[in-house]
């Protein structure tokens, strides 16, 4: 039984992970958190203590580490004795942290695909570029590595698997991510602006008719009528989970839809057209080399700072269509989360909450053995039911809308 | 008779000034051009030679100078023997170049108010902050200094004076600047973005009811129906000429209106609200200190690069209202310029053309003695008629719309 946890990263998602680990430190054990900036780790631990989140007495410790230094991460894993690493650092560090886990035998859990800072939007499927190259090595060394175990990717992969398990064949998976919340700022991104904008500046890859297809961002929009948040416009976007679901369910069309308001699109469009979202440095008249996207990140609100005033709800779900007993069937499997409730519980906004709770659920399943696969897995390759049970308990209940109506997944 | 000219600056306006000086080098003499970057001066001189602009054989020479170094500029004036300095460098250098002229006795002509890079939008009247402090010194040393002799400020000041000279009393001066041209780019500013945006990020100062009043940018918009360019929306903006006209005609309301399309306003609003037009440095996550406005300047098209594809016309004029023989009268004094014609003649777009031709007209009047005032003057303090005569000849004809109809100023 693996128990002691090392959290990599100290942003808004890491804060949620730390709180949720603390609330479950009877199952998990010692909690370590490490990032480039020690003070950010310490302030997360202070918040855990302030809320009295620790279920029982135990270790809670901050560390400084350069997560791009595999040897340093491996050393930290050995020094702390951590058996589970929850990596919620920048997507730029993932490959290095994964290598440290393979080296030390610790279980690895992340919430996003590795990204090379210099490359935007690589060729699909994205998991092939870095993670899946290490799959055989994980199997060979018996290392559990659960890829993309946040909400999307993560829970939405489990939603897909859950729906498909009830069908004879699947025809399409449409993942819809709506944030109907209001942070009250002129403009802000809900997570690291650098990662957020990179997601939308590249080509939109999707899987249709058993092949990869491409669209431009905001080229394809569609109105959705969803539980709780109501009618919302979403646009086809590139997203990690499309790249594993398409490989695991090659007969299904796989698309991702992200909700955007007109204001977001306008600001994004202006910045993009002016070249301010570029990751390529430009030189000012004074000779200073600046990466525009990094300056944009610097002027935008820190996503963590949005939490106190954030109101409203998110709805993220999968519309899965298929055939069962010769009949066409469709299920919408979804979760609704509330920004203000998340802040009250763990001091974070809803987007961080939905991203940070699932990897802790996954860690609990690794600890219990249910998901301790001894190899590399995407979430849809694992049994979704114990995952939903943990998520229900941790504050992210799964519901289903189908021919029977709108009901909990297990009702 | 003063003849030899030193041009300070090597941007789009300097290019027009150099061409126009060359076309008139029978009245003016040697032509020197100096800026921080020698190669920019040299490419302007190459353009003058390419177009065969020199009216007669003569000196045409490029120099490197740091225009913020008064001693270096003074030395260059002495070395070249220049008797007239046309300063079309950045507004940040004006005070230093003026000092060099006062030191050497050369006549000084500029097209904008001095600006301190660290201060945005100082208290009105702006000329009091730097230039007018040197007025007594100019008078004492017999140095001619003509302030703000571009189009606006400059020609529009002469428009006001011309209209007011035909009235018993003046009630209001509304200056309207419409660029109905199309550069074909997603977004660009027509002159240095840094100066352009600074103009619109500060408070809008205007003179009404014999006092300074304030508005926010884009707070006050008005539709104008103008000759040639037709119906256009313009917004009350801060502008240099308001700050001398209000002092010289304290009984008149003095307002400036700049035409903006919805697209410009949208881009400007997004950039401003995000903090990207700030002149205060911000620090990126990597620790790099960047002035956002300087990065925005770096990503925008170089204003000089707009010239080849620029089409359409500008209309800049003064609506002056007053009383004559007990009757209310109003005159609209204006000029219409054409982008493509400007490019054909001097390789620049219309905005540079309208800004660059007037200081050459002023230099010709200094050379002829008509405007060689031997002290510091704003343009409305000088006789507008010889100025209009030169402008007619140089390609910027003045027209008047009044009770008689629409006619040349001298018809």
Short mmCIF file of C-alpha atoms in Angstrom, two decimals, chain A:
data_model
loop_
_atom_site.label_atom_id
_atom_site.label_comp_id
_atom_site.label_asym_id
_atom_site.label_seq_id
_atom_site.Cartn_x
_atom_site.Cartn_y
_atom_site.Cartn_z
CA UNK A 1 0.00 0.00 0.00
CA UNK A 2 1.46 3.27 -1.19
CA UNK A 3 0.58 6.23 1.02
CA UNK A 4 3.06 9.09 1.34
CA UNK A 5 2.53 11.84 -1.19
CA UNK A 6 4.78 14.40 -2.88
CA UNK A 7 2.89 17.21 -4.60
CA UNK A 8 4.86 19.02 -7.35
CA UNK A 9 3.69 22.59 -8.02
CA UNK A 10 2.39 25.44 -5.87
CA UNK A 11 -0.34 27.13 -7.94
CA UNK A 12 -4.11 27.18 -7.46
CA UNK A 13 -4.50 23.48 -8.36
CA UNK A 14 -1.70 22.45 -5.98
CA UNK A 15 -3.53 24.27 -3.20
CA UNK A 16 -6.63 22.14 -3.80
CA UNK A 17 -4.53 18.96 -3.99
CA UNK A 18 -2.82 19.79 -0.69
CA UNK A 19 -6.13 20.46 1.06
CA UNK A 20 -7.71 17.28 -0.26
CA UNK A 21 -4.66 15.17 0.63
CA UNK A 22 -4.77 16.65 4.13
CA UNK A 23 -8.48 15.86 4.48
CA UNK A 24 -7.59 12.24 3.61
CA UNK A 25 -4.29 11.78 5.40
CA UNK A 26 -5.70 8.75 7.23
CA UNK A 27 -5.53 6.89 3.92
CA UNK A 28 -2.69 8.87 2.41
CA UNK A 29 0.24 9.47 4.77
CA UNK A 30 2.88 12.17 4.93
CA UNK A 31 2.22 15.15 2.63
CA UNK A 32 5.14 16.89 0.95
CA UNK A 33 4.85 19.80 -1.45
CA UNK A 34 7.66 21.12 -3.63
CA UNK A 35 8.07 23.85 -6.24
CA UNK A 36 10.63 26.33 -7.56
CA UNK A 37 9.45 28.89 -4.99
CA UNK A 38 9.51 27.59 -1.42
CA UNK A 39 7.40 30.47 -0.08
CA UNK A 40 4.49 29.50 -2.37
CA UNK A 41 4.58 25.97 -0.94
CA UNK A 42 4.70 27.35 2.57
CA UNK A 43 1.71 29.60 2.02
CA UNK A 44 -0.30 26.60 0.74
CA UNK A 45 0.61 24.66 3.88
CA UNK A 46 -0.36 27.68 5.99
CA UNK A 47 -3.77 27.67 4.29
CA UNK A 48 -4.15 23.91 5.00
CA UNK A 49 -3.38 24.57 8.68
CA UNK A 50 -5.69 27.63 8.82
CA UNK A 51 -8.63 25.57 7.60
CA UNK A 52 -7.73 22.71 9.96
CA UNK A 53 -7.83 20.42 6.94
CA UNK A 54 -5.64 17.62 8.34
CA UNK A 55 -7.88 14.68 9.22
CA UNK A 56 -5.31 13.39 11.72
CA UNK A 57 -1.86 14.48 12.92
CA UNK A 58 0.81 13.88 10.35
CA UNK A 59 3.64 15.23 8.28
CA UNK A 60 3.07 18.36 6.20
CA UNK A 61 6.27 19.74 4.70
CA UNK A 62 7.40 22.21 2.01
CA UNK A 63 10.45 21.76 -0.23
CA UNK A 64 12.23 23.74 -2.91
CA UNK A 65 12.93 21.90 -6.16
CA UNK A 66 13.59 22.64 -9.82
CA UNK A 67 11.09 20.22 -11.32
CA UNK A 68 12.92 20.28 -14.66
CA UNK A 69 15.88 18.65 -12.90
CA UNK A 70 15.02 14.93 -12.91
CA UNK A 71 17.92 14.01 -10.59
CA UNK A 72 16.81 16.62 -8.03
CA UNK A 73 13.20 15.38 -8.13
CA UNK A 74 14.36 11.74 -7.79
CA UNK A 75 16.52 12.73 -4.83
CA UNK A 76 13.55 14.50 -3.22
CA UNK A 77 11.37 11.40 -3.74
CA UNK A 78 14.05 9.29 -2.01
CA UNK A 79 14.60 11.85 0.77
CA UNK A 80 10.90 12.14 1.56
CA UNK A 81 10.13 8.48 0.97
CA UNK A 82 7.12 9.55 -1.11
CA UNK A 83 5.39 6.64 -2.86
CA UNK A 84 2.91 8.70 -4.86
CA UNK A 85 3.84 11.85 -6.80
CA UNK A 86 0.96 14.15 -7.76
CA UNK A 87 2.41 16.43 -10.40
CA UNK A 88 0.39 19.62 -10.79
CA UNK A 89 3.31 21.84 -11.78
CA UNK A 90 3.52 23.55 -15.16
CA UNK A 91 2.97 21.24 -18.15
CA UNK A 92 6.57 22.07 -19.10
CA UNK A 93 7.93 19.91 -16.22
CA UNK A 94 5.87 16.74 -16.72
CA UNK A 95 8.38 14.62 -18.64
CA UNK A 96 11.11 15.36 -16.10
CA UNK A 97 8.95 14.43 -13.11
CA UNK A 98 7.74 11.27 -14.86
CA UNK A 99 11.37 10.25 -15.41
CA UNK A 100 12.10 10.78 -11.71
CA UNK A 101 9.19 8.47 -10.81
CA UNK A 102 10.35 5.79 -13.24
CA UNK A 103 13.82 6.07 -11.74
CA UNK A 104 12.61 5.74 -8.13
CA UNK A 105 9.56 3.52 -8.59
CA UNK A 106 7.10 6.07 -7.16
CA UNK A 107 3.61 6.16 -8.66
CA UNK A 108 3.10 9.15 -10.99
CA UNK A 109 -0.15 11.10 -11.46
CA UNK A 110 -0.49 14.24 -13.59
CA UNK A 111 -3.30 16.36 -15.06
CA UNK A 112 -1.95 17.50 -18.44
CA UNK A 113 0.23 16.48 -21.36
CA UNK A 114 3.87 17.47 -21.31
CA UNK A 115 4.62 20.58 -23.36
CA UNK A 116 7.85 21.81 -24.81
CA UNK A 117 7.96 25.59 -24.18
CA UNK A 118 9.33 26.17 -27.68
CA UNK A 119 6.70 24.14 -29.52
CA UNK A 120 3.08 25.06 -29.82
CA UNK A 121 0.52 22.46 -30.76
CA UNK A 122 2.49 19.42 -31.87
CA UNK A 123 1.10 16.73 -34.19
CA UNK A 124 -1.58 14.37 -32.83
CA UNK A 125 -1.91 12.23 -30.88
CA UNK A 126 -0.07 14.40 -28.36
CA UNK A 127 0.55 11.61 -25.81
CA UNK A 128 2.77 9.91 -28.41
CA UNK A 129 5.23 12.78 -28.42
CA UNK A 130 6.43 12.28 -24.84
CA UNK A 131 4.43 10.13 -22.41
CA UNK A 132 3.63 7.00 -24.40
CA UNK A 133 7.29 6.64 -25.36
CA UNK A 134 7.83 5.67 -21.70
CA UNK A 135 4.92 3.18 -21.52
CA UNK A 136 6.99 0.05 -22.05
CA UNK A 137 9.53 1.25 -19.52
CA UNK A 138 6.78 1.76 -16.91
CA UNK A 139 5.41 -1.73 -17.56
CA UNK A 140 8.87 -3.24 -17.42
CA UNK A 141 9.68 -1.56 -14.09
CA UNK A 142 6.14 -1.96 -12.68
CA UNK A 143 5.71 1.78 -12.25
CA UNK A 144 2.15 3.11 -12.03
CA UNK A 145 1.73 6.25 -14.12
CA UNK A 146 -1.76 7.71 -14.47
CA UNK A 147 -1.83 10.33 -17.20
CA UNK A 148 -4.19 13.27 -17.30
CA UNK A 149 -6.12 12.66 -14.07
CA UNK A 150 -7.51 16.17 -13.60
CA UNK A 151 -11.03 17.03 -14.69
CA UNK A 152 -10.45 17.50 -18.39
CA UNK A 153 -8.45 15.44 -19.13
CA UNK A 154 -9.27 13.01 -16.37
CA UNK A 155 -12.81 12.82 -15.09
CA UNK A 156 -14.17 13.38 -18.61
CA UNK A 157 -12.20 10.32 -19.78
CA UNK A 158 -13.89 8.31 -17.03
CA UNK A 159 -17.26 9.81 -18.06
CA UNK A 160 -16.63 8.51 -21.59
CA UNK A 161 -15.62 5.06 -20.40
CA UNK A 162 -18.63 4.87 -18.09
CA UNK A 163 -21.05 5.69 -20.92
CA UNK A 164 -19.33 3.42 -23.44
CA UNK A 165 -19.43 0.51 -20.96
CA UNK A 166 -23.24 0.71 -21.24
CA UNK A 167 -23.25 0.48 -25.04
CA UNK A 168 -22.50 -2.18 -27.61
CA UNK A 169 -20.67 0.37 -29.74
CA UNK A 170 -19.81 4.04 -29.44
CA UNK A 171 -20.33 6.56 -32.26
CA UNK A 172 -19.25 9.88 -30.79
CA UNK A 173 -17.85 11.53 -27.69
CA UNK A 174 -18.38 15.29 -27.32
CA UNK A 175 -16.78 16.79 -24.23
CA UNK A 176 -18.22 20.15 -23.18
CA UNK A 177 -16.55 22.45 -20.66
CA UNK A 178 -18.61 25.43 -19.53
CA UNK A 179 -17.54 27.91 -16.88
CA UNK A 180 -20.62 29.99 -16.16
CA UNK A 181 -18.84 31.71 -13.29
CA UNK A 182 -18.02 35.40 -12.90
CA UNK A 183 -14.71 36.57 -11.45
CA UNK A 184 -15.63 40.25 -11.70
CA UNK A 185 -12.36 41.27 -13.43
CA UNK A 186 -12.14 42.94 -16.83
CA UNK A 187 -10.32 39.88 -18.09
CA UNK A 188 -8.55 36.93 -16.53
CA UNK A 189 -7.71 33.35 -17.34
CA UNK A 190 -8.73 30.64 -14.87
CA UNK A 191 -5.35 28.96 -14.89
CA UNK A 192 -1.83 29.87 -16.00
CA UNK A 193 -2.39 32.33 -18.90
CA UNK A 194 0.60 30.93 -20.72
CA UNK A 195 -0.90 27.43 -20.81
CA UNK A 196 -4.43 28.79 -21.30
CA UNK A 197 -3.56 30.84 -24.38
CA UNK A 198 -1.26 28.22 -25.86
CA UNK A 199 -4.26 25.91 -25.80
CA UNK A 200 -6.14 28.23 -28.17
CA UNK A 201 -3.45 29.66 -30.42
CA UNK A 202 -2.65 26.38 -32.16
CA UNK A 203 -4.59 24.20 -34.57
CA UNK A 204 -7.77 22.56 -33.23
CA UNK A 205 -7.22 18.82 -33.72
CA UNK A 206 -10.17 16.45 -33.48
CA UNK A 207 -10.98 12.88 -34.48
CA UNK A 208 -13.77 12.26 -36.96
CA UNK A 209 -14.44 9.52 -39.52
CA UNK A 210 -11.45 7.62 -38.10
CA UNK A 211 -8.94 10.30 -38.93
CA UNK A 212 -7.40 13.43 -37.44
CA UNK A 213 -9.01 16.60 -38.73
CA UNK A 214 -8.14 20.24 -38.18
CA UNK A 215 -10.02 23.45 -37.57
CA UNK A 216 -9.02 26.96 -36.56
CA UNK A 217 -9.92 28.18 -33.08
CA UNK A 218 -13.44 29.72 -32.90
CA UNK A 219 -14.18 28.36 -36.38
CA UNK A 220 -16.80 25.94 -35.09
CA UNK A 221 -19.26 27.12 -32.43
CA UNK A 222 -22.38 25.41 -31.09
CA UNK A 223 -25.03 26.25 -28.52
CA UNK A 224 -25.47 23.73 -25.74
CA UNK A 225 -28.36 23.51 -23.28
CA UNK A 226 -26.85 22.07 -20.12
CA UNK A 227 -28.03 21.19 -16.62
CA UNK A 228 -27.91 24.08 -14.09
CA UNK A 229 -25.86 26.50 -16.28
CA UNK A 230 -28.47 26.51 -19.06
CA UNK A 231 -27.90 27.60 -22.65
CA UNK A 232 -24.21 28.28 -23.39
CA UNK A 233 -22.14 28.73 -26.54
CA UNK A 234 -19.05 26.56 -26.84
CA UNK A 235 -16.36 26.36 -29.50
CA UNK A 236 -14.44 23.37 -30.73
CA UNK A 237 -10.98 23.51 -29.17
CA UNK A 238 -7.90 21.36 -28.94
CA UNK A 239 -7.66 19.42 -25.67
CA UNK A 240 -5.50 16.64 -24.22
CA UNK A 241 -8.20 14.00 -23.73
CA UNK A 242 -9.09 13.93 -27.43
CA UNK A 243 -5.62 12.51 -28.03
CA UNK A 244 -6.06 9.39 -25.89
CA UNK A 245 -9.79 8.81 -26.41
CA UNK A 246 -9.31 8.82 -30.18
CA UNK A 247 -6.64 6.15 -29.88
CA UNK A 248 -8.60 4.05 -27.38
CA UNK A 249 -11.95 4.43 -29.21
CA UNK A 250 -10.91 4.82 -32.85
CA UNK A 251 -14.45 4.13 -34.13
CA UNK A 252 -15.89 7.12 -32.24
CA UNK A 253 -15.76 10.75 -33.32
CA UNK A 254 -14.04 12.64 -30.49
CA UNK A 255 -14.46 16.40 -30.11
CA UNK A 256 -13.88 18.91 -27.33
CA UNK A 257 -15.98 22.07 -26.83
CA UNK A 258 -14.98 24.96 -24.60
CA UNK A 259 -17.41 27.70 -23.56
CA UNK A 260 -16.36 31.25 -24.33
CA UNK A 261 -18.17 34.53 -23.95
CA UNK A 262 -17.94 37.19 -26.66
CA UNK A 263 -15.75 39.32 -24.39
CA UNK A 264 -13.17 36.56 -23.93
CA UNK A 265 -13.10 35.94 -27.68
CA UNK A 266 -12.67 39.64 -28.42
CA UNK A 267 -9.75 40.08 -26.01
CA UNK A 268 -8.16 36.85 -27.19
CA UNK A 269 -8.57 37.85 -30.84
CA UNK A 270 -7.04 41.29 -30.33
CA UNK A 271 -4.06 39.88 -28.44
CA UNK A 272 -3.54 37.09 -30.93
CA UNK A 273 -3.81 39.29 -34.03
CA UNK A 274 -1.36 41.80 -32.59
CA UNK A 275 1.16 39.01 -31.96
CA UNK A 276 0.96 39.40 -28.18
CA UNK A 277 0.25 35.70 -27.60
CA UNK A 278 3.42 34.62 -29.36
CA UNK A 279 5.97 32.50 -27.53
CA UNK A 280 8.67 33.76 -29.92
CA UNK A 281 10.73 36.64 -28.49
CA UNK A 282 10.55 40.08 -30.10
CA UNK A 283 13.08 42.86 -29.64
CA UNK A 284 12.01 46.31 -28.39
CA UNK A 285 13.48 49.53 -29.80
CA UNK A 286 15.71 49.55 -26.72
CA UNK A 287 17.09 46.10 -27.65
CA UNK A 288 15.33 44.10 -24.92
CA UNK A 289 14.25 40.57 -25.95
CA UNK A 290 10.77 39.81 -24.65
CA UNK A 291 8.43 36.84 -25.15
CA UNK A 292 5.07 38.62 -25.62
CA UNK A 293 3.04 35.84 -23.98
CA UNK A 294 5.16 36.11 -20.83
CA UNK A 295 4.44 39.82 -20.57
CA UNK A 296 0.71 39.23 -21.10
CA UNK A 297 0.86 36.68 -18.28
CA UNK A 298 2.58 39.28 -16.08
CA UNK A 299 -0.13 41.92 -16.59
CA UNK A 300 -3.11 39.57 -16.13
CA UNK A 301 -4.53 38.77 -12.69
CA UNK A 302 -2.94 35.79 -10.96
CA UNK A 303 -5.57 33.02 -11.43
CA UNK A 304 -5.29 32.20 -7.72
CA UNK A 305 -6.31 35.80 -6.90
CA UNK A 306 -9.72 35.31 -8.54
CA UNK A 307 -10.96 32.87 -5.91
CA UNK A 308 -12.35 35.19 -3.20
CA UNK A 309 -14.87 36.99 -5.43
CA UNK A 310 -15.69 34.18 -7.83
CA UNK A 311 -19.38 33.30 -8.11
CA UNK A 312 -21.41 30.93 -10.28
CA UNK A 313 -21.00 27.38 -11.43
CA UNK A 314 -19.15 25.18 -13.88
CA UNK A 315 -20.66 22.31 -15.85
CA UNK A 316 -18.35 19.83 -17.54
CA UNK A 317 -19.66 16.72 -19.18
CA UNK A 318 -19.53 14.18 -22.00
CA UNK A 319 -22.30 13.68 -24.52
CA UNK A 320 -21.72 10.09 -25.65
CA UNK A 321 -23.72 8.56 -28.49
CA UNK A 322 -23.74 4.91 -29.45
CA UNK A 323 -25.80 1.82 -30.09
CA UNK A 324 -27.24 -0.60 -27.51
CA UNK A 325 -29.28 -3.64 -28.54
CA UNK A 326 -29.63 -2.18 -32.02
CA UNK A 327 -31.06 1.11 -30.72
CA UNK A 328 -29.38 4.52 -30.86
CA UNK A 329 -28.68 5.72 -27.33
CA UNK A 330 -27.10 8.80 -25.81
CA UNK A 331 -25.90 9.72 -22.32
CA UNK A 332 -24.74 13.02 -20.92
CA UNK A 333 -22.44 12.30 -17.99
CA UNK A 334 -21.51 15.45 -16.07
CA UNK A 335 -20.56 17.33 -12.95
CA UNK A 336 -21.62 20.76 -11.73
CA UNK A 337 -19.25 22.60 -9.36
CA UNK A 338 -19.66 25.89 -7.51
CA UNK A 339 -16.91 28.54 -7.33
CA UNK A 340 -17.91 30.02 -3.97
CA UNK A 341 -18.27 26.62 -2.30
CA UNK A 342 -14.81 25.63 -3.53
CA UNK A 343 -13.36 28.84 -2.09
CA UNK A 344 -15.08 28.27 1.23
CA UNK A 345 -13.73 24.75 1.52
CA UNK A 346 -10.17 25.02 0.19
CA UNK A 347 -9.54 28.72 -0.59
CA UNK A 348 -9.51 28.17 -4.37
CA UNK A 349 -11.86 28.94 -7.26
CA UNK A 350 -13.92 26.29 -9.01
CA UNK A 351 -11.61 25.71 -11.97
CA UNK A 352 -8.71 24.89 -9.66
CA UNK A 353 -11.08 22.77 -7.57
CA UNK A 354 -12.31 20.64 -10.46
CA UNK A 355 -8.71 20.17 -11.63
CA UNK A 356 -7.24 19.46 -8.19
CA UNK A 357 -9.74 17.07 -6.60
CA UNK A 358 -9.52 14.26 -9.24
CA UNK A 359 -5.76 13.58 -8.93
CA UNK A 360 -6.29 13.15 -5.17
CA UNK A 361 -9.12 10.69 -5.91
CA UNK A 362 -6.68 8.89 -8.20
CA UNK A 363 -4.01 8.90 -5.47
CA UNK A 364 -6.50 7.37 -3.03
CA UNK A 365 -7.20 4.63 -5.59
CA UNK A 366 -3.49 4.02 -6.06
CA UNK A 367 -3.15 3.83 -2.28
CA UNK A 368 -6.03 1.35 -2.05
CA UNK A 369 -4.60 -0.69 -4.91
CA UNK A 370 -7.69 -0.26 -7.14
CA UNK A 371 -5.76 1.88 -9.63
CA UNK A 372 -2.22 0.78 -8.78
CA UNK A 373 -1.81 -0.52 -12.30
CA UNK A 374 1.95 -1.10 -12.29
CA UNK A 375 2.11 0.44 -15.74
CA UNK A 376 1.14 3.62 -17.63
CA UNK A 377 -2.59 4.25 -18.08
CA UNK A 378 -4.85 6.96 -19.39
CA UNK A 379 -7.92 7.36 -17.21
CA UNK A 380 -10.35 5.70 -19.66
CA UNK A 381 -8.27 2.52 -19.36
CA UNK A 382 -9.15 2.25 -15.66
CA UNK A 383 -12.44 1.29 -13.97
CA UNK A 384 -14.41 4.53 -13.58
CA UNK A 385 -16.70 3.33 -10.77
CA UNK A 386 -14.31 3.51 -7.80
CA UNK A 387 -13.14 6.87 -9.21
CA UNK A 388 -16.72 8.24 -9.21
CA UNK A 389 -17.23 6.90 -5.69
CA UNK A 390 -14.18 8.82 -4.48
CA UNK A 391 -15.20 11.97 -6.43
CA UNK A 392 -18.71 11.85 -4.93
CA UNK A 393 -17.14 11.72 -1.47
CA UNK A 394 -14.57 14.44 -2.25
CA UNK A 395 -17.08 17.00 -3.56
CA UNK A 396 -17.38 16.38 -7.31
CA UNK A 397 -20.48 14.21 -7.74
CA UNK A 398 -21.11 12.57 -11.10
CA UNK A 399 -24.58 12.74 -12.61
CA UNK A 400 -26.11 11.26 -15.75
CA UNK A 401 -28.79 12.57 -18.08
CA UNK A 402 -30.28 9.83 -20.23
CA UNK A 403 -33.57 8.34 -21.31
CA UNK A 404 -34.39 7.73 -17.61
CA UNK A 405 -33.93 11.42 -16.76
CA UNK A 406 -31.30 13.24 -14.69
CA UNK A 407 -29.87 11.14 -11.86
CA UNK A 408 -26.69 10.27 -9.92
CA UNK A 409 -24.41 7.87 -11.84
CA UNK A 410 -25.10 5.02 -9.41
CA UNK A 411 -28.85 5.58 -8.89
#
